[in-house]
PDB file of C-alpha atoms in Angstrom:
ATOM      1  CA  MET A1012     121.865 100.906 184.064  1.00  0.00           C
ATOM      2  CA  ASP A1013     122.805  97.499 185.442  1.00  0.00           C
ATOM      3  CA  GLY A1014     125.519  97.582 188.147  1.00  0.00           C
ATOM      4  CA  ARG A1015     127.441  94.824 186.399  1.00  0.00           C
ATOM      5  CA  GLN A1016     127.740  96.669 183.104  1.00  0.00           C
ATOM      6  CA  GLY A1017     128.487 100.152 184.371  1.00  0.00           C
ATOM      7  CA  ASP A1018     131.082  99.370 186.991  1.00  0.00           C
ATOM      8  CA  LYS A1019     133.953  97.410 185.411  1.00  0.00           C
ATOM      9  CA  TYR A1020     136.227  98.022 188.354  1.00  0.00           C
ATOM     10  CA  ASN A1021     133.988  96.193 190.850  1.00  0.00           C
ATOM     11  CA  MET A1022     133.498  93.137 188.647  1.00  0.00           C
ATOM     12  CA  SER A1023     135.527  89.979 189.036  1.00  0.00           C
ATOM     13  CA  GLU A1024     137.833  88.946 186.241  1.00  0.00           C
ATOM     14  CA  ASP A1025     135.383  86.224 185.129  1.00  0.00           C
ATOM     15  CA  GLU A1026     132.540  88.732 184.867  1.00  0.00           C
ATOM     16  CA  VAL A1027     134.431  91.188 182.649  1.00  0.00           C
ATOM     17  CA  GLN A1028     133.774  90.397 179.037  1.00  0.00           C
ATOM     18  CA  ARG A1029     136.511  91.390 176.683  1.00  0.00           C
ATOM     19  CA  PRO A1030     135.888  92.544 173.092  1.00  0.00           C
ATOM     20  CA  GLU A1031     137.736  89.556 171.611  1.00  0.00           C
ATOM     21  CA  ASP A1032     135.505  87.253 173.697  1.00  0.00           C
ATOM     22  CA  GLU A1033     132.425  88.946 172.184  1.00  0.00           C
ATOM     23  CA  GLU A1034     133.666  88.215 168.663  1.00  0.00           C
ATOM     24  CA  ILE A1035     134.168  84.551 169.510  1.00  0.00           C
ATOM     25  CA  ASP A1036     130.769  84.325 171.236  1.00  0.00           C
ATOM     26  CA  ASN A1037     129.052  85.611 168.081  1.00  0.00           C
ATOM     27  CA  LYS A1038     130.549  82.847 165.930  1.00  0.00           C
ATOM     28  CA  SER A1039     129.509  79.250 165.695  1.00  0.00           C
ATOM     29  CA  SER A1040     131.596  76.579 167.442  1.00  0.00           C
ATOM     30  CA  GLY A1041     133.333  75.596 164.193  1.00  0.00           C
ATOM     31  CA  GLU A1042     134.526  79.129 163.628  1.00  0.00           C
ATOM     32  CA  GLU A1043     135.814  79.541 167.195  1.00  0.00           C
ATOM     33  CA  ALA A1044     139.016  77.598 166.499  1.00  0.00           C
ATOM     34  CA  ASN A1045     139.717  79.683 163.393  1.00  0.00           C
ATOM     35  CA  ALA A1046     138.979  82.970 165.183  1.00  0.00           C
ATOM     36  CA  GLU A1047     141.640  82.314 167.803  1.00  0.00           C
ATOM     37  CA  ASN A1048     144.296  81.946 165.073  1.00  0.00           C
ATOM     38  CA  GLN A1049     143.232  85.043 163.128  1.00  0.00           C
ATOM     39  CA  HIS A1050     144.098  88.630 163.958  1.00  0.00           C
ATOM     40  CA  PRO A1051     141.507  91.378 163.999  1.00  0.00           C
ATOM     41  CA  LYS A1052     140.817  92.879 160.575  1.00  0.00           C
ATOM     42  CA  ARG A1053     143.456  95.333 159.428  1.00  0.00           C
ATOM     43  CA  LYS A1054     143.190  98.022 156.821  1.00  0.00           C
ATOM     44  CA  ARG A1055     144.297  96.922 153.394  1.00  0.00           C
ATOM     45  CA  TYR A1056     147.827  97.902 152.435  1.00  0.00           C
ATOM     46  CA  HIS A1057     147.701 100.879 150.116  1.00  0.00           C
ATOM     47  CA  ARG A1058     150.444 101.716 147.660  1.00  0.00           C
ATOM     48  CA  HIS A1059     150.795 105.293 146.558  1.00  0.00           C
ATOM     49  CA  THR A1060     150.720 106.110 142.869  1.00  0.00           C
ATOM     50  CA  GLN A1061     153.861 107.100 141.004  1.00  0.00           C
ATOM     51  CA  HIS A1062     152.540 110.668 140.712  1.00  0.00           C
ATOM     52  CA  GLN A1063     152.005 110.878 144.480  1.00  0.00           C
ATOM     53  CA  ILE A1064     155.477 109.498 145.242  1.00  0.00           C
ATOM     54  CA  GLU A1065     157.150 111.897 142.819  1.00  0.00           C
ATOM     55  CA  ALA A1066     155.301 114.883 144.304  1.00  0.00           C
ATOM     56  CA  LEU A1067     156.140 113.810 147.862  1.00  0.00           C
ATOM     57  CA  GLU A1068     159.802 113.200 146.974  1.00  0.00           C
ATOM     58  CA  ALA A1069     160.114 116.609 145.321  1.00  0.00           C
ATOM     59  CA  TYR A1070     158.527 118.305 148.319  1.00  0.00           C
ATOM     60  CA  PHE A1071     160.745 116.324 150.709  1.00  0.00           C
ATOM     61  CA  LYS A1072     163.885 117.634 148.975  1.00  0.00           C
ATOM     62  CA  GLU A1073     162.749 121.191 149.647  1.00  0.00           C
ATOM     63  CA  CYS A1074     161.206 120.716 153.079  1.00  0.00           C
ATOM     64  CA  PRO A1075     161.758 117.449 155.019  1.00  0.00           C
ATOM     65  CA  HIS A1076     159.714 118.746 158.009  1.00  0.00           C
ATOM     66  CA  PRO A1077     156.455 120.219 156.691  1.00  0.00           C
ATOM     67  CA  ASP A1078     154.134 121.875 159.197  1.00  0.00           C
ATOM     68  CA  THR A1079     150.382 121.263 159.414  1.00  0.00           C
ATOM     69  CA  THR A1080     149.404 123.822 156.770  1.00  0.00           C
ATOM     70  CA  GLN A1081     152.017 122.526 154.340  1.00  0.00           C
ATOM     71  CA  ARG A1082     150.815 118.955 154.903  1.00  0.00           C
ATOM     72  CA  ASN A1083     147.212 120.036 154.277  1.00  0.00           C
ATOM     73  CA  GLU A1084     148.177 121.774 151.024  1.00  0.00           C
ATOM     74  CA  LEU A1085     150.206 118.777 149.921  1.00  0.00           C
ATOM     75  CA  SER A1086     147.383 116.369 150.791  1.00  0.00           C
ATOM     76  CA  GLN A1087     144.976 118.303 148.575  1.00  0.00           C
ATOM     77  CA  MET A1088     147.553 118.428 145.802  1.00  0.00           C
ATOM     78  CA  VAL A1089     148.229 114.654 145.732  1.00  0.00           C
ATOM     79  CA  GLY A1090     144.870 113.387 146.956  1.00  0.00           C
ATOM     80  CA  MET A1091     145.954 111.839 150.252  1.00  0.00           C
ATOM     81  CA  GLU A1092     144.927 112.383 153.858  1.00  0.00           C
ATOM     82  CA  PRO A1093     147.090 114.803 155.910  1.00  0.00           C
ATOM     83  CA  LEU A1094     147.802 111.973 158.359  1.00  0.00           C
ATOM     84  CA  GLN A1095     149.100 109.814 155.504  1.00  0.00           C
ATOM     85  CA  ILE A1096     151.348 112.696 154.464  1.00  0.00           C
ATOM     86  CA  LYS A1097     152.609 113.051 158.024  1.00  0.00           C
ATOM     87  CA  PHE A1098     153.470 109.337 158.268  1.00  0.00           C
ATOM     88  CA  TRP A1099     155.039 109.288 154.799  1.00  0.00           C
ATOM     89  CA  PHE A1100     157.405 112.113 155.820  1.00  0.00           C
ATOM     90  CA  GLN A1101     158.243 110.371 159.111  1.00  0.00           C
ATOM     91  CA  ASN A1102     159.043 107.163 157.262  1.00  0.00           C
ATOM     92  CA  LYS A1103     161.077 109.007 154.636  1.00  0.00           C
ATOM     93  CA  ARG A1104     163.147 110.810 157.296  1.00  0.00           C
ATOM     94  CA  THR A1105     163.783 107.466 159.012  1.00  0.00           C
ATOM     95  CA  GLN A1106     164.850 105.909 155.699  1.00  0.00           C
ATOM     96  CA  MET A1107     167.218 108.792 154.984  1.00  0.00           C
ATOM     97  CA  LYS A1108     168.713 108.575 158.470  1.00  0.00           C
ATOM     98  CA  SER A1109     169.251 104.819 158.103  1.00  0.00           C
ATOM     99  CA  LYS A1110     170.789 105.259 154.665  1.00  0.00           C
ATOM    100  CA  HIS A1111     173.134 107.950 155.964  1.00  0.00           C
ATOM    101  CA  GLU A1112     174.144 105.758 158.934  1.00  0.00           C
ATOM    102  CA  ARG A1113     174.822 102.785 156.629  1.00  0.00           C
ATOM    103  CA  GLN A1114     177.029 104.942 154.386  1.00  0.00           C
ATOM    104  CA  GLU A1115     178.869 106.349 157.401  1.00  0.00           C
ATOM    105  CA  ASN A1116     179.357 102.852 158.858  1.00  0.00           C
ATOM    106  CA  LYS A1117     180.702 101.607 155.527  1.00  0.00           C
ATOM    107  CA  GLN A1118     183.143 104.507 155.358  1.00  0.00           C
ATOM    108  CA  LEU A1119     184.280 103.946 158.958  1.00  0.00           C
ATOM    109  CA  ARG A1120     184.702 100.201 158.310  1.00  0.00           C
ATOM    110  CA  GLU A1121     186.898 100.928 155.284  1.00  0.00           C
ATOM    111  CA  GLU A1122     188.968 103.402 157.280  1.00  0.00           C
ATOM    112  CA  ASN A1123     189.282 100.889 160.120  1.00  0.00           C
ATOM    113  CA  ASP A1124     190.475  98.182 157.713  1.00  0.00           C
ATOM    114  CA  LYS A1125     192.991 100.595 156.211  1.00  0.00           C
ATOM    115  CA  LEU A1126     194.370 101.469 159.672  1.00  0.00           C
ATOM    116  CA  ARG A1127     194.481  97.798 160.658  1.00  0.00           C
ATOM    117  CA  ASN A1128     196.517  96.950 157.544  1.00  0.00           C
ATOM    118  CA  GLU A1129     198.872  99.861 158.189  1.00  0.00           C
ATOM    119  CA  ASN A1130     199.289  98.724 161.798  1.00  0.00           C
ATOM    120  CA  MET A1131     200.136  95.202 160.619  1.00  0.00           C
ATOM    121  CA  ARG A1132     202.766  96.605 158.214  1.00  0.00           C
ATOM    122  CA  PHE A1133     204.329  98.625 161.034  1.00  0.00           C
ATOM    123  CA  ARG A1134     204.390  95.608 163.346  1.00  0.00           C
ATOM    124  CA  GLU A1135     206.061  93.531 160.659  1.00  0.00           C
ATOM    125  CA  ALA A1136     208.601  96.290 159.989  1.00  0.00           C
ATOM    126  CA  LEU A1137     209.375  96.490 163.702  1.00  0.00           C
ATOM    127  CA  SER A1138     209.853  92.760 163.951  1.00  0.00           C
ATOM    128  CA  ASN A1139     212.392  92.928 161.083  1.00  0.00           C
ATOM    129  CA  ALA A1140     214.112  96.112 162.297  1.00  0.00           C
ATOM    130  CA  CYS A1141     217.911  96.341 162.189  1.00  0.00           C
ATOM    131  CA  CYS A1142     220.167  98.372 164.420  1.00  0.00           C
ATOM    132  CA  PRO A1143     221.483 101.385 162.434  1.00  0.00           C
ATOM    133  CA  ASN A1144     224.885 101.218 164.166  1.00  0.00           C
ATOM    134  CA  CYS A1145     225.805  97.582 163.866  1.00  0.00           C
ATOM    135  CA  GLY A1146     223.330  96.159 161.336  1.00  0.00           C
ATOM    136  CA  ARG A1147     222.203  93.371 163.663  1.00  0.00           C
ATOM    137  CA  MET A1148     218.566  92.599 164.284  1.00  0.00           C
ATOM    138  CA  ALA A1149     217.212  95.033 166.816  1.00  0.00           C
ATOM    139  CA  ALA A1150     215.991  93.499 170.039  1.00  0.00           C
ATOM    140  CA  ILE A1151     212.619  95.179 170.207  1.00  0.00           C
ATOM    141  CA  THR A1152     210.414  92.910 172.206  1.00  0.00           C
ATOM    142  CA  ASP A1153     207.240  93.355 174.122  1.00  0.00           C
ATOM    143  CA  HIS A1154     208.837  92.302 177.402  1.00  0.00           C
ATOM    144  CA  LEU A1155     210.931  95.498 177.616  1.00  0.00           C
ATOM    145  CA  SER A1156     209.495  98.166 179.819  1.00  0.00           C
ATOM    146  CA  LEU A1157     208.490 101.493 178.355  1.00  0.00           C
ATOM    147  CA  GLU A1158     211.273 103.241 180.263  1.00  0.00           C
ATOM    148  CA  GLU A1159     213.880 100.789 178.948  1.00  0.00           C
ATOM    149  CA  ARG A1160     212.672 101.279 175.368  1.00  0.00           C
ATOM    150  CA  GLN A1161     212.865 105.046 175.766  1.00  0.00           C
ATOM    151  CA  LEU A1162     216.396 104.781 177.198  1.00  0.00           C
ATOM    152  CA  ARG A1163     217.521 102.577 174.301  1.00  0.00           C
ATOM    153  CA  MET A1164     216.115 105.035 171.775  1.00  0.00           C
ATOM    154  CA  GLU A1165     217.783 107.949 173.582  1.00  0.00           C
ATOM    155  CA  ASN A1166     221.076 106.008 173.660  1.00  0.00           C
ATOM    156  CA  ALA A1167     220.923 105.378 169.905  1.00  0.00           C
ATOM    157  CA  ARG A1168     220.127 109.064 169.256  1.00  0.00           C
ATOM    158  CA  LEU A1169     223.074 110.190 171.420  1.00  0.00           C
ATOM    159  CA  LYS A1170     225.472 107.796 169.624  1.00  0.00           C
ATOM    160  CA  GLU A1171     224.374 109.244 166.280  1.00  0.00           C
ATOM    161  CA  GLU A1172     224.901 112.769 167.620  1.00  0.00           C
ATOM    162  CA  ILE A1173     228.436 111.907 168.871  1.00  0.00           C
ATOM    163  CA  ASP A1174     229.329 110.460 165.463  1.00  0.00           C
ATOM    164  CA  ARG A1175     227.983 113.561 163.702  1.00  0.00           C
ATOM    165  CA  ILE A1176     229.868 115.964 166.027  1.00  0.00           C
ATOM    166  CA  SER A1177     233.059 113.922 165.708  1.00  0.00           C
ATOM    167  CA  ALA A1178     232.831 114.115 161.913  1.00  0.00           C
ATOM    168  CA  VAL A1179     232.320 117.897 162.001  1.00  0.00           C
ATOM    169  CA  ALA A1180     235.158 118.360 164.490  1.00  0.00           C
ATOM    170  CA  ALA A1181     237.526 116.257 162.376  1.00  0.00           C
ATOM    171  CA  THR A1182     237.074 118.584 159.413  1.00  0.00           C
ATOM    172  CA  TYR A1183     237.878 121.747 161.376  1.00  0.00           C
ATOM    173  CA  LEU A1184     240.548 120.534 163.779  1.00  0.00           C
ATOM    174  CA  LYS A1185     243.836 119.171 162.703  1.00  0.00           C
ATOM    175  CA  PRO A1186     245.420 116.560 164.875  1.00  0.00           C
ATOM    176  CA  PHE A1187     247.655 118.250 167.405  1.00  0.00           C
ATOM    177  CA  THR A1188     251.295 117.278 167.374  1.00  0.00           C
ATOM    178  CA  TYR A1189     253.975 118.709 169.605  1.00  0.00           C
ATOM    179  CA  PRO A1190     256.973 120.208 167.877  1.00  0.00           C
ATOM    180  CA  GLY A1191     259.748 117.693 167.911  1.00  0.00           C
ATOM    181  CA  ALA A1192     257.519 114.937 169.041  1.00  0.00           C
ATOM    182  CA  GLY A1193     260.143 112.505 167.892  1.00  0.00           C
ATOM    183  CA  SER A1194     262.623 113.264 170.709  1.00  0.00           C
ATOM    184  CA  SER A1195     261.872 113.717 174.334  1.00  0.00           C
ATOM    185  CA  SER A1196     264.652 116.285 174.893  1.00  0.00           C
ATOM    186  CA  SER A1197     263.230 118.804 172.463  1.00  0.00           C
ATOM    187  CA  MET A1198     259.889 119.002 174.249  1.00  0.00           C
ATOM    188  CA  ARG A1199     259.443 122.074 176.272  1.00  0.00           C
ATOM    189  CA  LYS A1200     256.944 122.630 178.862  1.00  0.00           C
ATOM    190  CA  PRO A1201     255.514 126.078 178.990  1.00  0.00           C
TER     191      PRO A1201
END
């Protein structure tokens, strides 16, 4: 064996002949320009028959992850290589995953749009809010601090509670009048 052929690691970069260089060297000078633009030969694209696709689809519904023996049985049944079966199932699982993700994304987008619209309605309602006590436009602005907003809400709640208690008290208590309130001499002090 020649030292140059057997020991690739000791050869200089110029001495190493690559497989693509061999293909070009075997062609005439006119073909060299075309060979640089062309890719190495690929296998022809093969479409599966309708019968094969139907059988694979039916099997996929029952078992999306067939083991080696199942793939071998299926390959004999449909007339394909076990490796083709393996790749078909990988591709089908990827398609199903992508389809599921697209559906989920669509659903999430719709939900997001719905929430965004609801948020816009709430913002508009807040901007047009009226004070329940006086009927004037409420001064709810973004420049108020969170603590101040909470205090204002608590204040409004307490005012409503006072009004409610006053109404209840008015129904049960009669106004107190002293006997003989008309003259100061008739008032007695206990």
